[in-house]
C-alpha positions as semicolon CSV with decimal commas, in nm:
position;residue;x (nm);y (nm);z (nm)
1;M;1,624;-1,330;-0,160
2;L;1,490;-1,102;-0,435
3;L;1,136;-1,071;-0,562
4;I;1,107;-0,956;-0,923
5;I;0,784;-0,795;-1,040
6;Q;0,798;-0,839;-1,417
7;F;0,515;-0,606;-1,514
8;L;0,656;-0,319;-1,309
9;S;1,021;-0,404;-1,382
10;E;1,109;-0,344;-1,017
11;V;1,308;-0,552;-0,770
12;Y;1,231;-0,575;-0,397
13;T;1,444;-0,731;-0,124
14;T;1,299;-0,961;0,141
15;S;1,384;-0,713;0,417
16;Y;1,190;-0,439;0,236
17;L;0,885;-0,663;0,196
18;K;0,900;-0,763;0,562
19;A;0,911;-0,396;0,663
20;V;0,604;-0,321;0,449
21;I;0,414;-0,616;0,597
22;I;0,503;-0,524;0,956
23;Q;0,403;-0,162;0,897
24;Y;0,069;-0,277;0,759
25;I;0,005;-0,505;1,058
26;K;0,093;-0,234;1,313
27;Q;-0,116;0,032;1,139
28;N;-0,431;-0,173;1,090
29;Y;-0,751;0,010;1,188
30;V;-1,106;-0,125;1,182
31;S;-1,416;0,092;1,142
32;L;-1,735;-0,022;1,314
33;N;-2,056;0,104;1,152
34;G;-1,866;0,408;1,029
35;T;-1,873;0,569;1,375
36;K;-1,603;0,408;1,591
37;V;-1,248;0,328;1,481
38;F;-1,041;0,062;1,657
39;H;-0,668;-0,008;1,636
40;Q;-0,621;-0,381;1,580
41;I;-0,315;-0,494;1,779
42;K;-0,336;-0,867;1,714
43;G;-0,409;-1,067;1,401
44;L;-0,538;-0,958;1,062
45;P;-0,891;-0,911;0,928
46;Q;-1,022;-1,232;0,776
47;G;-1,038;-1,208;0,400
48;C;-0,777;-0,934;0,350
49;Y;-0,516;-0,995;0,082
50;L;-0,222;-0,995;0,321
51;S;-0,386;-1,260;0,540
52;S;-0,399;-1,513;0,255
53;I;-0,047;-1,420;0,137
54;L;0,106;-1,477;0,481
55;C;-0,090;-1,800;0,513
56;E;0,050;-1,916;0,179
57;L;0,410;-1,837;0,278
58;Y;0,375;-2,014;0,613
59;L;0,191;-2,327;0,497
60;A;0,396;-2,369;0,178
61;D;0,705;-2,411;0,395
62;M;0,524;-2,664;0,614
63;D;0,395;-2,854;0,309
64;D;0,749;-2,900;0,175
65;I;0,859;-3,063;0,499
66;Y;0,557;-3,272;0,599
67;F;0,351;-3,340;0,288
68;K;0,590;-3,335;-0,007
69;H;0,675;-3,706;0,024
70;L;0,306;-3,795;-0,010
71;K;0,283;-3,649;-0,359
72;S;0,358;-3,864;-0,662
73;E;0,251;-3,880;-1,025
74;N;-0,073;-4,067;-0,945
75;D;-0,170;-3,856;-0,642
76;V;-0,356;-3,527;-0,616
77;F;-0,251;-3,289;-0,340
78;V;-0,417;-2,947;-0,343
79;R;-0,428;-2,670;-0,086
80;G;-0,661;-2,372;-0,119
81;V;-0,531;-2,124;0,142
82;D;-0,579;-2,349;0,449
83;D;-0,809;-2,615;0,298
84;Y;-0,645;-2,945;0,199
85;L;-0,758;-3,204;-0,056
86;Y;-0,566;-3,530;-0,095
87;L;-0,652;-3,806;-0,344
88;T;-0,450;-4,127;-0,359
89;F;-0,484;-4,498;-0,436
90;D;-0,215;-4,581;-0,179
91;S;-0,379;-4,675;0,153
92;Q;-0,049;-4,638;0,340
93;K;-0,007;-4,281;0,217
94;A;-0,368;-4,205;0,304
95;D;-0,313;-4,336;0,656
96;T;0,001;-4,121;0,695
97;F;-0,186;-3,812;0,574
98;L;-0,475;-3,875;0,816
99;K;-0,236;-3,914;1,109
100;L;-0,077;-3,578;1,027
101;I;-0,420;-3,417;1,004
102;N;-0,551;-3,576;1,325
103;N;-0,237;-3,512;1,533
104;G;-0,157;-3,167;1,399
105;I;0,191;-3,031;1,331
106;A;0,337;-2,902;1,656
107;D;0,651;-2,753;1,497
108;Y;0,428;-2,501;1,318
109;G;0,161;-2,470;1,587
110;I;-0,096;-2,611;1,344
111;T;-0,405;-2,811;1,441
112;F;-0,682;-2,923;1,207
113;Q;-1,052;-2,925;1,296
114;R;-1,171;-3,285;1,309
115;S;-1,530;-3,174;1,255
116;K;-1,425;-3,045;0,913
117;T;-1,219;-3,350;0,816
118;F;-1,382;-3,584;0,563
119;T;-1,250;-3,914;0,429
120;N;-1,372;-4,224;0,245
121;F;-1,070;-4,417;0,372
122;R;-1,278;-4,622;0,614
123;G;-1,620;-4,599;0,451
124;P;-1,819;-4,443;0,162
125;L;-1,841;-4,065;0,142
126;T;-2,155;-3,913;-0,010
127;S;-2,018;-3,559;-0,035
128;F;-1,750;-3,330;0,103
129;P;-1,690;-2,952;0,099
130;F;-1,367;-2,801;-0,031
131;Y;-1,273;-2,438;-0,085
132;G;-1,633;-2,318;-0,113
133;Y;-1,757;-2,605;-0,328
134;K;-1,933;-2,934;-0,262
135;F;-1,807;-3,251;-0,430
136;Y;-2,019;-3,564;-0,476
137;P;-1,771;-3,847;-0,552
138;L;-2,037;-4,116;-0,607
139;C;-2,218;-3,931;-0,887
140;W;-1,929;-3,708;-1,005
141;K;-2,110;-3,382;-0,937
142;V;-1,976;-3,045;-0,822
143;E;-2,178;-2,749;-0,698
144;P;-2,119;-2,435;-0,490
145;D;-2,147;-2,476;-0,114
146;F;-2,404;-2,219;-0,004
147;S;-2,430;-2,323;0,362
148;E;-2,234;-2,015;0,471
149;W;-2,470;-1,781;0,286
150;V;-2,788;-1,878;0,472
151;G;-2,984;-1,589;0,626
152;D;-2,877;-1,224;0,626
153;I;-2,549;-1,197;0,434
154;T;-2,485;-0,834;0,529
155;A;-2,254;-0,944;0,811
156;R;-2,032;-1,117;0,553
157;M;-1,982;-0,799;0,352
158;Y;-1,762;-0,495;0,392
159;L;-1,985;-0,191;0,347
160;N;-1,789;0,132;0,329
161;P;-1,977;0,433;0,473
162;K;-1,837;0,642;0,185
163;M;-1,991;0,413;-0,076
164;T;-2,218;0,576;-0,336
165;W;-2,477;0,452;-0,584
166;N;-2,214;0,473;-0,854
167;D;-2,002;0,229;-0,654
168;L;-2,292;-0,016;-0,651
169;T;-2,299;-0,015;-1,031
170;K;-1,924;-0,084;-1,037
171;R;-1,947;-0,362;-0,780
172;M;-2,220;-0,532;-0,980
173;K;-1,958;-0,619;-1,239
174;M;-1,704;-0,719;-0,975
175;I;-1,922;-0,970;-0,790
176;T;-2,072;-1,149;-1,087
177;H;-1,820;-1,433;-1,062
178;I;-1,903;-1,536;-0,704
179;K;-1,879;-1,915;-0,687
180;L;-1,900;-1,923;-1,068
181;H;-1,585;-2,127;-1,126
182;E;-1,567;-2,298;-1,466
183;L;-1,575;-2,636;-1,289
184;I;-1,945;-2,585;-1,212
185;I;-2,054;-2,443;-1,550
186;D;-1,859;-2,664;-1,792
187;S;-2,071;-2,917;-1,982
188;N;-1,767;-3,145;-2,002
189;Y;-1,822;-3,215;-1,631
190;L;-2,192;-3,153;-1,570
191;H;-2,521;-3,187;-1,754
192;K;-2,728;-2,883;-1,846
193;F;-2,971;-2,890;-1,552
194;A;-2,686;-2,901;-1,298
195;I;-2,513;-2,609;-1,471
196;M;-2,831;-2,400;-1,485
197;K;-2,895;-2,476;-1,118
198;N;-2,545;-2,355;-1,030
199;I;-2,595;-2,037;-1,234
200;Y;-2,931;-1,975;-1,065
201;L;-2,793;-2,023;-0,711
202;C;-2,482;-1,813;-0,780
203;S;-2,702;-1,539;-0,920
204;K;-2,916;-1,548;-0,604
205;I;-2,603;-1,470;-0,400
206;H;-2,523;-1,191;-0,644
207;A;-2,877;-1,057;-0,602
208;A;-2,855;-1,082;-0,221
209;K;-2,536;-0,875;-0,226
210;Y;-2,703;-0,620;-0,453
211;K;-3,000;-0,601;-0,215
212;A;-2,775;-0,560;0,092
213;I;-2,573;-0,278;-0,067
214;H;-2,889;-0,109;-0,198
215;N;-3,049;-0,114;0,149
216;F;-2,726;0,008;0,309
217;L;-2,704;0,307;0,073
218;T;-3,071;0,389;0,127
219;E;-3,030;0,389;0,506
220;N;-2,698;0,577;0,509
221;G;-2,769;0,849;0,255
222;G;-2,553;0,738;-0,035
223;G;-2,686;1,016;-0,254
224;T;-2,983;1,021;-0,491
225;P;-3,092;0,661;-0,557
226;P;-3,116;0,551;-0,921
227;S;-3,453;0,493;-1,083
228;S;-3,591;0,141;-1,126
229;T;-3,499;0,159;-1,494
230;Q;-3,138;0,248;-1,409
231;C;-3,126;-0,038;-1,156
232;L;-3,259;-0,273;-1,422
233;T;-2,985;-0,162;-1,662
234;S;-2,708;-0,250;-1,415
235;I;-2,866;-0,588;-1,336
236;V;-2,901;-0,674;-1,705
237;A;-2,536;-0,571;-1,754
238;A;-2,434;-0,810;-1,475
239;A;-2,645;-1,085;-1,633
240;R;-2,466;-1,022;-1,962
241;V;-2,125;-1,070;-1,795
242;I;-2,234;-1,401;-1,643
243;T;-2,387;-1,514;-1,972
244;C;-2,071;-1,438;-2,170
245;K;-1,863;-1,639;-1,925
246;V;-2,093;-1,942;-1,945
247;I;-2,117;-1,932;-2,324
248;S;-1,740;-1,886;-2,371
249;I;-1,666;-2,193;-2,156
250;N;-1,925;-2,400;-2,346
251;N;-1,820;-2,261;-2,684
252;G;-1,958;-2,456;-2,978
253;I;-2,220;-2,641;-2,771
254;N;-2,566;-2,566;-2,909
255;D;-2,739;-2,670;-2,586
256;F;-2,665;-2,328;-2,432
257;S;-2,802;-1,996;-2,557
258;H;-2,742;-1,640;-2,438
259;R;-3,114;-1,589;-2,386
260;E;-3,159;-1,896;-2,164
261;V;-2,868;-1,811;-1,934
262;K;-2,976;-1,448;-1,907
263;I;-3,332;-1,550;-1,815
264;V;-3,201;-1,777;-1,537
265;V;-2,991;-1,491;-1,393
266;L;-3,277;-1,239;-1,404
267;K;-3,520;-1,488;-1,249
268;A;-3,277;-1,530;-0,958
269;F;-3,289;-1,153;-0,900
270;E;-3,669;-1,164;-0,910
271;A;-3,674;-1,434;-0,642
272;V;-3,436;-1,253;-0,405
273;L;-3,568;-0,897;-0,440
274;G;-3,928;-1,010;-0,397
275;P;-4,259;-0,879;-0,534
276;T;-4,328;-0,644;-0,242
277;G;-4,137;-0,376;-0,056
278;P;-3,886;-0,120;-0,191
279;F;-3,795;-0,334;-0,494
280;R;-4,150;-0,386;-0,618
281;S;-4,123;-0,160;-0,924
282;L;-3,780;-0,303;-1,012
283;V;-3,912;-0,660;-0,988
284;N;-4,206;-0,565;-1,212
285;L;-3,957;-0,441;-1,473
286;L;-3,760;-0,764;-1,437
287;K;-4,078;-0,964;-1,495
288;V;-4,160;-0,763;-1,806
289;T;-3,806;-0,814;-1,938
290;T;-3,800;-1,190;-1,877
291;G;-4,159;-1,217;-2,001
292;R;-4,058;-1,072;-2,338
293;M;-3,764;-1,310;-2,356
294;L;-3,986;-1,608;-2,273
295;T;-4,232;-1,525;-2,551
296;T;-3,959;-1,584;-2,808
297;K;-3,890;-1,933;-2,934
298;L;-3,757;-2,139;-2,643
299;S;-3,764;-2,515;-2,601
300;T;-4,029;-2,680;-2,384
301;R;-3,744;-2,857;-2,209
302;F;-3,589;-2,527;-2,099
303;K;-3,922;-2,390;-1,975
304;K;-3,969;-2,702;-1,761
305;L;-3,612;-2,666;-1,634
306;L;-3,671;-2,302;-1,541
307;K;-3,994;-2,386;-1,361
308;S;-3,818;-2,657;-1,160
309;L;-3,531;-2,421;-1,066
310;I;-3,765;-2,154;-0,933
311;K;-3,983;-2,403;-0,746
312;N;-3,707;-2,607;-0,578
313;N;-3,433;-2,349;-0,511
């Protein structure tokens, strides 16, 4: 078997790739709080690129043997890493799929968690989670699943002890797309309030990550911290990235404006950073910025929408 990388114009053999993977697994070290280093002798860190690649190779082979016959023109079979979604009108196929899920696949050492298995095969299903999103089949609504982000999110983040304030500015642009898949911001699928709610909640995660990194750098001496004005600049830049994505997906639809989306993003940062504590001056600047934007001509409908978002989320 040969793997051809078109952009690099290089060819790699399977044996070479296996050697690289094995070397990576055997030389995997984990740093704890930047003080102790451990040699990991079993498994891979959750979330690393290689983990998802190996999962894809393993489960793709299993899918071809056990699930391929369940797919036809009128069926939907999707796997996101190790999450499965199967839609079919054929009750016999649905029953076969459920039996595979409930019994597991011994040949591959695979078992599925029944507590995370959802079906409307034997009764109505109000909602179900899939690949970080929540689907509501009865009202055709999709929104991000934020259940895993409740409480302190620092434990879910990799914070490098060598990180600097400059890195925070860079990461602001990298994490602006968290949960912001086009499925949840496209007006072809959702109405405006649902889209704005999704933008607001996604931006709150973005703000929580910003807050966690900021606090980490403050506590671990990441250099001279930026001024509140500099912090505001990076947040506004992140808001601009999110706004451009939303507007580009809803291109030609007058119901969305750059100013409205940007206000929603900045208000999310206000809510997370809070009016007191180390971010007080930054939040005051955010309020001044959004206040100026709100004094311009905006619809009464949007102002009511914004008020509802802040109050209920």
